[in-house]
Structure formats: C-alpha cells, structure tokens
C-alpha atoms as an extended CHARMM CRD file, in Angstrom:
* protein
*
       185  EXT
         1         1  MET       CA              0.0000000000        0.0000000000        0.0000000000  PROA      1               0.0000000000
         2         2  GLU       CA              3.0000000000        2.3180000000        0.4410000000  PROA      2               0.0000000000
         3         3  ALA       CA              3.4650000000        2.5290000000       -3.3400000000  PROA      3               0.0000000000
         4         4  THR       CA             -0.1150000000        3.7010000000       -3.8640000000  PROA      4               0.0000000000
         5         5  LYS       CA              0.2640000000        6.2100000000       -1.0270000000  PROA      5               0.0000000000
         6         6  ALA       CA              3.2880000000        7.6480000000       -2.8340000000  PROA      6               0.0000000000
         7         7  VAL       CA              1.3430000000        7.9620000000       -6.1000000000  PROA      7               0.0000000000
         8         8  ASN       CA             -1.4450000000        9.7440000000       -4.2170000000  PROA      8               0.0000000000
         9         9  PHE       CA              1.0820000000       12.2060000000       -2.7770000000  PROA      9               0.0000000000
        10        10  HSD       CA              2.2980000000       13.1310000000       -6.2900000000  PROA      10              0.0000000000
        11        11  ARG       CA             -0.9870000000       12.9300000000       -8.2110000000  PROA      11              0.0000000000
        12        12  LYS       CA             -2.1570000000       16.5620000000       -7.8180000000  PROA      12              0.0000000000
        13        13  ASP       CA             -5.2920000000       16.8570000000      -10.0030000000  PROA      13              0.0000000000
        14        14  ALA       CA             -4.6340000000       13.8050000000      -12.1690000000  PROA      14              0.0000000000
        15        15  LEU       CA             -7.4420000000       11.5030000000      -13.1960000000  PROA      15              0.0000000000
        16        16  VAL       CA             -6.7450000000        7.9950000000      -11.9010000000  PROA      16              0.0000000000
        17        17  VAL       CA             -8.0120000000        4.7530000000      -13.4280000000  PROA      17              0.0000000000
        18        18  SER       CA             -7.4640000000        1.7410000000      -11.1820000000  PROA      18              0.0000000000
        19        19  THR       CA             -8.3680000000       -1.9200000000      -11.1620000000  PROA      19              0.0000000000
        20        20  SER       CA             -7.9560000000       -5.1760000000       -9.2520000000  PROA      20              0.0000000000
        21        21  PHE       CA             -5.6330000000       -5.1220000000       -6.2290000000  PROA      21              0.0000000000
        22        22  ALA       CA             -4.4750000000       -1.6080000000       -7.1610000000  PROA      22              0.0000000000
        23        23  LEU       CA             -8.0930000000       -0.3970000000       -6.9600000000  PROA      23              0.0000000000
        24        24  ARG       CA             -8.5580000000       -1.9330000000       -3.5240000000  PROA      24              0.0000000000
        25        25  GLU       CA             -5.4690000000       -0.1380000000       -2.2270000000  PROA      25              0.0000000000
        26        26  TRP       CA             -6.1270000000        3.0960000000       -4.1030000000  PROA      26              0.0000000000
        27        27  SER       CA             -9.6360000000        3.4880000000       -2.7370000000  PROA      27              0.0000000000
        28        28  GLN       CA             -8.1460000000        3.4180000000        0.7800000000  PROA      28              0.0000000000
        29        29  VAL       CA             -5.5950000000        6.2100000000        0.1520000000  PROA      29              0.0000000000
        30        30  SER       CA             -6.9460000000        8.4830000000       -2.5990000000  PROA      30              0.0000000000
        31        31  ALA       CA             -7.4160000000       12.0910000000       -1.5410000000  PROA      31              0.0000000000
        32        32  ARG       CA             -9.5120000000       12.8950000000       -4.6560000000  PROA      32              0.0000000000
        33        33  ARG       CA            -12.0760000000       10.1320000000       -5.1320000000  PROA      33              0.0000000000
        34        34  ASP       CA            -13.9880000000       12.5850000000       -7.3370000000  PROA      34              0.0000000000
        35        35  LEU       CA            -11.2070000000       12.1300000000       -9.9190000000  PROA      35              0.0000000000
        36        36  ASP       CA            -10.9970000000        8.3290000000       -9.6550000000  PROA      36              0.0000000000
        37        37  VAL       CA            -12.3830000000        5.8670000000      -12.1820000000  PROA      37              0.0000000000
        38        38  ASP       CA            -12.8190000000        2.4510000000      -10.5590000000  PROA      38              0.0000000000
        39        39  LEU       CA            -12.9320000000       -0.6150000000      -12.8050000000  PROA      39              0.0000000000
        40        40  PHE       CA            -14.5260000000       -3.6700000000      -11.2050000000  PROA      40              0.0000000000
        41        41  ASP       CA            -15.7640000000       -6.0840000000      -13.8530000000  PROA      41              0.0000000000
        42        42  CYS       CA            -13.4530000000       -5.1420000000      -16.7000000000  PROA      42              0.0000000000
        43        43  MET       CA            -10.0930000000       -5.4040000000      -15.0060000000  PROA      43              0.0000000000
        44        44  ASP       CA             -7.9810000000       -5.8220000000      -18.1450000000  PROA      44              0.0000000000
        45        45  ARG       CA             -9.4130000000       -2.6330000000      -19.6380000000  PROA      45              0.0000000000
        46        46  ALA       CA             -7.6980000000       -0.1000000000      -17.3670000000  PROA      46              0.0000000000
        47        47  PRO       CA             -5.0770000000        0.8640000000      -19.9990000000  PROA      47              0.0000000000
        48        48  ALA       CA             -7.7840000000        1.3950000000      -22.6510000000  PROA      48              0.0000000000
        49        49  VAL       CA             -9.9550000000        3.4940000000      -20.3310000000  PROA      49              0.0000000000
        50        50  GLY       CA             -6.9070000000        5.5110000000      -19.2760000000  PROA      50              0.0000000000
        51        51  LEU       CA             -6.0030000000        6.0800000000      -22.9130000000  PROA      51              0.0000000000
        52        52  GLY       CA             -9.5030000000        7.3150000000      -23.7210000000  PROA      52              0.0000000000
        53        53  LEU       CA             -9.4190000000        9.7660000000      -20.8350000000  PROA      53              0.0000000000
        54        54  ALA       CA             -5.9050000000       10.9430000000      -21.7510000000  PROA      54              0.0000000000
        55        55  LEU       CA             -6.9680000000       11.6510000000      -25.3290000000  PROA      55              0.0000000000
        56        56  ALA       CA            -10.1910000000       13.3620000000      -24.2080000000  PROA      56              0.0000000000
        57        57  GLN       CA             -8.4320000000       15.4590000000      -21.5320000000  PROA      57              0.0000000000
        58        58  PRO       CA             -5.0470000000       16.3590000000      -23.0950000000  PROA      58              0.0000000000
        59        59  GLY       CA             -4.5320000000       19.2390000000      -20.6630000000  PROA      59              0.0000000000
        60        60  GLY       CA             -4.4440000000       17.0500000000      -17.5710000000  PROA      60              0.0000000000
        61        61  LYS       CA             -2.4470000000       14.0890000000      -16.3400000000  PROA      61              0.0000000000
        62        62  VAL       CA             -4.0220000000       10.6150000000      -16.3900000000  PROA      62              0.0000000000
        63        63  LEU       CA             -2.6370000000        7.8140000000      -14.2330000000  PROA      63              0.0000000000
        64        64  VAL       CA             -3.4510000000        4.1480000000      -14.7730000000  PROA      64              0.0000000000
        65        65  LEU       CA             -2.9320000000        1.9100000000      -11.7350000000  PROA      65              0.0000000000
        66        66  ASP       CA             -2.6950000000       -1.6050000000      -13.1080000000  PROA      66              0.0000000000
        67        67  CYS       CA             -1.4830000000       -4.9960000000      -11.8940000000  PROA      67              0.0000000000
        68        68  ASP       CA              0.8060000000       -7.4380000000      -13.6350000000  PROA      68              0.0000000000
        69        69  SER       CA             -1.8640000000      -10.1520000000      -13.6710000000  PROA      69              0.0000000000
        70        70  THR       CA             -4.4860000000       -7.9420000000      -15.3310000000  PROA      70              0.0000000000
        71        71  LEU       CA             -2.0540000000       -6.4130000000      -17.8310000000  PROA      71              0.0000000000
        72        72  ARG       CA             -0.9280000000       -9.8680000000      -18.9550000000  PROA      72              0.0000000000
        73        73  THR       CA             -4.4850000000      -10.6570000000      -20.0310000000  PROA      73              0.0000000000
        74        74  ASN       CA             -4.4600000000       -7.7820000000      -22.5270000000  PROA      74              0.0000000000
        75        75  LEU       CA             -0.9400000000       -6.9350000000      -23.6710000000  PROA      75              0.0000000000
        76        76  GLY       CA             -2.3850000000       -5.4300000000      -26.8470000000  PROA      76              0.0000000000
        77        77  GLY       CA             -3.3470000000       -2.3710000000      -24.8250000000  PROA      77              0.0000000000
        78        78  LEU       CA              0.3330000000       -1.4390000000      -24.6260000000  PROA      78              0.0000000000
        79        79  ALA       CA              0.5700000000       -1.2490000000      -28.4290000000  PROA      79              0.0000000000
        80        80  THR       CA             -2.5840000000        0.8460000000      -28.6590000000  PROA      80              0.0000000000
        81        81  ILE       CA             -1.2310000000        3.3140000000      -26.1050000000  PROA      81              0.0000000000
        82        82  GLY       CA              2.1760000000        3.4350000000      -27.7860000000  PROA      82              0.0000000000
        83        83  GLU       CA              0.6190000000        4.0870000000      -31.1950000000  PROA      83              0.0000000000
        84        84  SER       CA             -1.7130000000        6.7760000000      -29.8130000000  PROA      84              0.0000000000
        85        85  ASN       CA              1.1660000000        8.4770000000      -27.9830000000  PROA      85              0.0000000000
        86        86  PRO       CA             -0.7180000000       10.3380000000      -25.2170000000  PROA      86              0.0000000000
        87        87  GLU       CA              1.8100000000       12.6970000000      -23.6510000000  PROA      87              0.0000000000
        88        88  ASN       CA             -0.2170000000       12.9840000000      -20.4310000000  PROA      88              0.0000000000
        89        89  LEU       CA             -0.4880000000        9.2610000000      -19.5540000000  PROA      89              0.0000000000
        90        90  VAL       CA              1.4850000000        7.4360000000      -16.8570000000  PROA      90              0.0000000000
        91        91  HSD       CA              0.8310000000        3.6910000000      -16.6540000000  PROA      91              0.0000000000
        92        92  PHE       CA              1.8210000000        2.1330000000      -13.3210000000  PROA      92              0.0000000000
        93        93  VAL       CA              1.9770000000       -1.6530000000      -13.0850000000  PROA      93              0.0000000000
        94        94  PHE       CA              2.2390000000       -3.1000000000       -9.5970000000  PROA      94              0.0000000000
        95        95  ASP       CA              4.1050000000       -6.3850000000      -10.0680000000  PROA      95              0.0000000000
        96        96  ASP       CA              3.0100000000       -8.7050000000       -7.2690000000  PROA      96              0.0000000000
        97        97  VAL       CA              6.0590000000      -10.7850000000       -6.3240000000  PROA      97              0.0000000000
        98        98  SER       CA              3.9690000000      -12.6290000000       -3.7200000000  PROA      98              0.0000000000
        99        99  SER       CA              1.5840000000      -13.9270000000       -6.4370000000  PROA      99              0.0000000000
       100       100  SER       CA             -1.4040000000      -13.1730000000       -4.2310000000  PROA      100             0.0000000000
       101       101  SER       CA             -3.6530000000      -12.6400000000       -7.2610000000  PROA      101             0.0000000000
       102       102  THR       CA             -3.1570000000      -16.3280000000       -8.1110000000  PROA      102             0.0000000000
       103       103  SER       CA             -3.4940000000      -17.5120000000       -4.4940000000  PROA      103             0.0000000000
       104       104  GLY       CA              0.2750000000      -17.6650000000       -4.1030000000  PROA      104             0.0000000000
       105       105  VAL       CA              0.8110000000      -19.9240000000       -7.1100000000  PROA      105             0.0000000000
       106       106  ARG       CA              3.6250000000      -18.6950000000       -9.3330000000  PROA      106             0.0000000000
       107       107  ILE       CA              3.0340000000      -18.8870000000      -13.0490000000  PROA      107             0.0000000000
       108       108  LYS       CA              6.6230000000      -19.4920000000      -14.0760000000  PROA      108             0.0000000000
       109       109  GLU       CA              6.2360000000      -18.7090000000      -17.7570000000  PROA      109             0.0000000000
       110       110  MET       CA              4.8000000000      -15.3000000000      -16.9120000000  PROA      110             0.0000000000
       111       111  ASP       CA              7.8550000000      -14.3510000000      -14.8700000000  PROA      111             0.0000000000
       112       112  ASN       CA              9.8590000000      -14.2080000000      -18.1010000000  PROA      112             0.0000000000
       113       113  LEU       CA              7.7790000000      -11.4280000000      -19.6230000000  PROA      113             0.0000000000
       114       114  ASP       CA              9.6360000000       -8.1270000000      -19.5850000000  PROA      114             0.0000000000
       115       115  LEU       CA              6.6420000000       -5.8150000000      -19.4030000000  PROA      115             0.0000000000
       116       116  ALA       CA              8.7570000000       -2.6470000000      -19.5050000000  PROA      116             0.0000000000
       117       117  GLN       CA             10.5280000000       -3.8200000000      -22.6700000000  PROA      117             0.0000000000
       118       118  ILE       CA              7.1950000000       -4.7180000000      -24.2640000000  PROA      118             0.0000000000
       119       119  ALA       CA              5.9070000000       -1.2140000000      -23.4250000000  PROA      119             0.0000000000
       120       120  LEU       CA              9.0400000000        0.4310000000      -24.8210000000  PROA      120             0.0000000000
       121       121  SER       CA              8.9340000000       -1.5540000000      -28.0610000000  PROA      121             0.0000000000
       122       122  SER       CA              5.2060000000       -0.7540000000      -28.3030000000  PROA      122             0.0000000000
       123       123  GLY       CA              5.9730000000        2.9650000000      -28.4450000000  PROA      123             0.0000000000
       124       124  TYR       CA              5.9530000000        4.2080000000      -24.8600000000  PROA      124             0.0000000000
       125       125  ALA       CA              8.2280000000        7.2510000000      -24.6140000000  PROA      125             0.0000000000
       126       126  LYS       CA              9.8740000000        6.1940000000      -21.3540000000  PROA      126             0.0000000000
       127       127  THR       CA              9.8710000000        3.1960000000      -19.0260000000  PROA      127             0.0000000000
       128       128  TYR       CA             10.9520000000        2.7940000000      -15.4250000000  PROA      128             0.0000000000
       129       129  GLU       CA             11.4070000000       -0.2850000000      -13.2700000000  PROA      129             0.0000000000
       130       130  PHE       CA             11.6130000000       -0.1680000000       -9.4950000000  PROA      130             0.0000000000
       131       131  ASP       CA             12.4720000000       -3.3100000000       -7.5440000000  PROA      131             0.0000000000
       132       132  LYS       CA             12.4560000000       -1.6400000000       -4.1330000000  PROA      132             0.0000000000
       133       133  LEU       CA              9.9570000000        0.7200000000       -2.5550000000  PROA      133             0.0000000000
       134       134  GLU       CA             12.7290000000        3.1400000000       -1.5650000000  PROA      134             0.0000000000
       135       135  GLU       CA             13.8350000000        3.4480000000       -5.2090000000  PROA      135             0.0000000000
       136       136  PHE       CA             10.2520000000        4.1320000000       -6.2510000000  PROA      136             0.0000000000
       137       137  LEU       CA              9.7820000000        6.8140000000       -3.6010000000  PROA      137             0.0000000000
       138       138  ILE       CA             12.9420000000        8.5620000000       -4.7880000000  PROA      138             0.0000000000
       139       139  GLY       CA             12.1890000000        8.2280000000       -8.5190000000  PROA      139             0.0000000000
       140       140  LEU       CA              8.4740000000        9.0270000000       -8.5380000000  PROA      140             0.0000000000
       141       141  GLU       CA              8.8820000000       12.7890000000       -8.8190000000  PROA      141             0.0000000000
       142       142  GLU       CA             10.9720000000       12.3380000000      -11.9820000000  PROA      142             0.0000000000
       143       143  VAL       CA              8.4200000000        9.8870000000      -13.3840000000  PROA      143             0.0000000000
       144       144  MET       CA              5.6230000000       12.4180000000      -12.9620000000  PROA      144             0.0000000000
       145       145  ARG       CA              7.5930000000       15.1250000000      -14.8160000000  PROA      145             0.0000000000
       146       146  GLN       CA              8.0980000000       13.0240000000      -17.9490000000  PROA      146             0.0000000000
       147       147  THR       CA              6.2330000000       13.4410000000      -21.2060000000  PROA      147             0.0000000000
       148       148  GLY       CA              4.3350000000       10.2590000000      -21.8810000000  PROA      148             0.0000000000
       149       149  PRO       CA              3.2690000000        7.7740000000      -22.4490000000  PROA      149             0.0000000000
       150       150  VAL       CA              5.3020000000        6.5490000000      -19.4890000000  PROA      150             0.0000000000
       151       151  PHE       CA              5.3400000000        2.9530000000      -18.2110000000  PROA      151             0.0000000000
       152       152  VAL       CA              6.3310000000        2.2420000000      -14.6040000000  PROA      152             0.0000000000
       153       153  ARG       CA              6.7490000000       -1.2730000000      -13.1860000000  PROA      153             0.0000000000
       154       154  VAL       CA              6.9140000000       -1.3750000000       -9.3960000000  PROA      154             0.0000000000
       155       155  LYS       CA              7.5680000000       -4.6320000000       -7.5590000000  PROA      155             0.0000000000
       156       156  VAL       CA              5.2480000000       -4.9790000000       -4.5800000000  PROA      156             0.0000000000
       157       157  PHE       CA              4.7100000000       -7.6340000000       -1.9520000000  PROA      157             0.0000000000
       158       158  ARG       CA              1.1550000000       -8.1010000000       -0.7690000000  PROA      158             0.0000000000
       159       159  ASP       CA              0.7570000000       -9.4880000000        2.7170000000  PROA      159             0.0000000000
       160       160  GLY       CA             -2.3500000000      -11.5130000000        1.9340000000  PROA      160             0.0000000000
       161       161  ILE       CA             -4.7730000000       -9.0970000000        3.5780000000  PROA      161             0.0000000000
       162       162  GLN       CA             -7.7530000000       -8.7710000000        1.2600000000  PROA      162             0.0000000000
       163       163  LEU       CA             -8.8290000000       -5.1310000000        1.2230000000  PROA      163             0.0000000000
       164       164  PRO       CA            -12.4380000000       -4.4410000000        0.2160000000  PROA      164             0.0000000000
       165       165  PHE       CA            -13.4740000000       -2.9130000000       -3.0560000000  PROA      165             0.0000000000
       166       166  PRO       CA            -14.8000000000        0.6630000000       -2.7520000000  PROA      166             0.0000000000
       167       167  GLU       CA            -18.3870000000        1.0700000000       -1.6070000000  PROA      167             0.0000000000
       168       168  ARG       CA            -19.4370000000        3.2570000000       -4.5170000000  PROA      168             0.0000000000
       169       169  SER       CA            -20.4130000000        1.4590000000       -7.6940000000  PROA      169             0.0000000000
       170       170  MET       CA            -18.5040000000        1.7960000000      -10.9280000000  PROA      170             0.0000000000
       171       171  ALA       CA            -21.4270000000        3.7800000000      -12.3940000000  PROA      171             0.0000000000
       172       172  GLU       CA            -21.4400000000        6.1760000000       -9.4240000000  PROA      172             0.0000000000
       173       173  GLY       CA            -17.7100000000        6.7670000000       -9.8210000000  PROA      173             0.0000000000
       174       174  TRP       CA            -18.0140000000        7.4320000000      -13.5470000000  PROA      174             0.0000000000
       175       175  ALA       CA            -20.8720000000        9.8730000000      -12.9220000000  PROA      175             0.0000000000
       176       176  GLU       CA            -18.8630000000       11.7250000000      -10.2950000000  PROA      176             0.0000000000
       177       177  VAL       CA            -15.8380000000       12.0820000000      -12.5960000000  PROA      177             0.0000000000
       178       178  ARG       CA            -18.0170000000       13.0760000000      -15.5740000000  PROA      178             0.0000000000
       179       179  ASP       CA            -19.8240000000       15.7290000000      -13.5430000000  PROA      179             0.0000000000
       180       180  LEU       CA            -16.5540000000       17.1970000000      -12.3190000000  PROA      180             0.0000000000
       181       181  LEU       CA            -15.0040000000       17.2640000000      -15.8010000000  PROA      181             0.0000000000
       182       182  THR       CA            -18.0560000000       18.8380000000      -17.4200000000  PROA      182             0.0000000000
       183       183  SER       CA            -18.4630000000       21.4490000000      -14.6750000000  PROA      183             0.0000000000
       184       184  GLY       CA            -15.1980000000       23.1030000000      -15.7130000000  PROA      184             0.0000000000
       185       185  GLU       CA            -13.6920000000       23.0110000000      -12.2050000000  PROA      185             0.0000000000
C-alpha cells in the first residue's frame, strides 16, 4: 500500500483509473475520489480506459494503476497506447512478487515477460522499473515530470490481507468524474 500512497502524494489533479488489487489499495488512500475511475468487472481494460481519458483530456495528467496479472491478459493495450502516444499518460503496473492474485501460485512462464521492454517496443516514450519501494519513492517525482506515455513497473509484496473494493459502484464513480469534468472546475 506504500506505493499507492506515494502515487497519491504526487498525483495533484490527475485523473486515476485503477483496477484489481491496485483499486482496492487506491480506494483506501486516494485524496480525490472525485477524480478516480474504478474498474470492477473489466479489469484488463484499465489501460484502454486511461487512454480514452488521456486523449479526451489532453490538458491534464491521467494515471493508470494496473497490476501485472491484469495487464498480462491484454498486452495489446500497450501497443494501442504506444501508437496513440498520449503525452499525459502514466501507466503504473504493480508487479506482485507474492503472487497473491493467483493464491500464491507462481506462473513461471509469466515471470519471463519483460513488461517494460514490451511497453518500450510498443511505443511508450519512457519506461521505469523499481524493484524496491525506496527506489520508487525517490524516482516518482521524476516519473511524474516526464512526457508520456510513461510505463512504470513497481515490484510490490502483498501481505495476503484482502482489502475491500470501494463502496461506490462503478457507475457512481463514472458519474462523479463526468460531472466534475463537465463542470469546468
């Protein structure tokens, strides 16, 4: 959860799209839930939703909080983002080294995927990889200054505690974000 707390500290007025375990953590720490898009039943679509928001709101930063397990189910989203080249998009992937999303079972073949290299060869402007929380905390300010699309892989260890999903529905969250964006605030 410390990694998501750090993103919250640096987010300012960025729109945030989150899913899966990242959503569960994010909903606990976000200081601007009115700018958060929560994805419950379409977990592998976070990059696509983030891309749509980034293209529709080119004047503001859009952060995607993704997980390695959900990204691996739709790697094509990386190519779509790279081709679209949204300068305001930062795509965070929380790489769960504890394999809690698969009940602790490692999927060996998936460990060989270099997600940052795939993002770079798909057209992302810059990629970062952080193996330790301390490195991430130090490097996050630089990440947020970059022109995107930016891909950031952060290794995290989940302690097995299952945080709840947010209480508001996905539709309520979308409505709240839409209302804020259309109000001109």
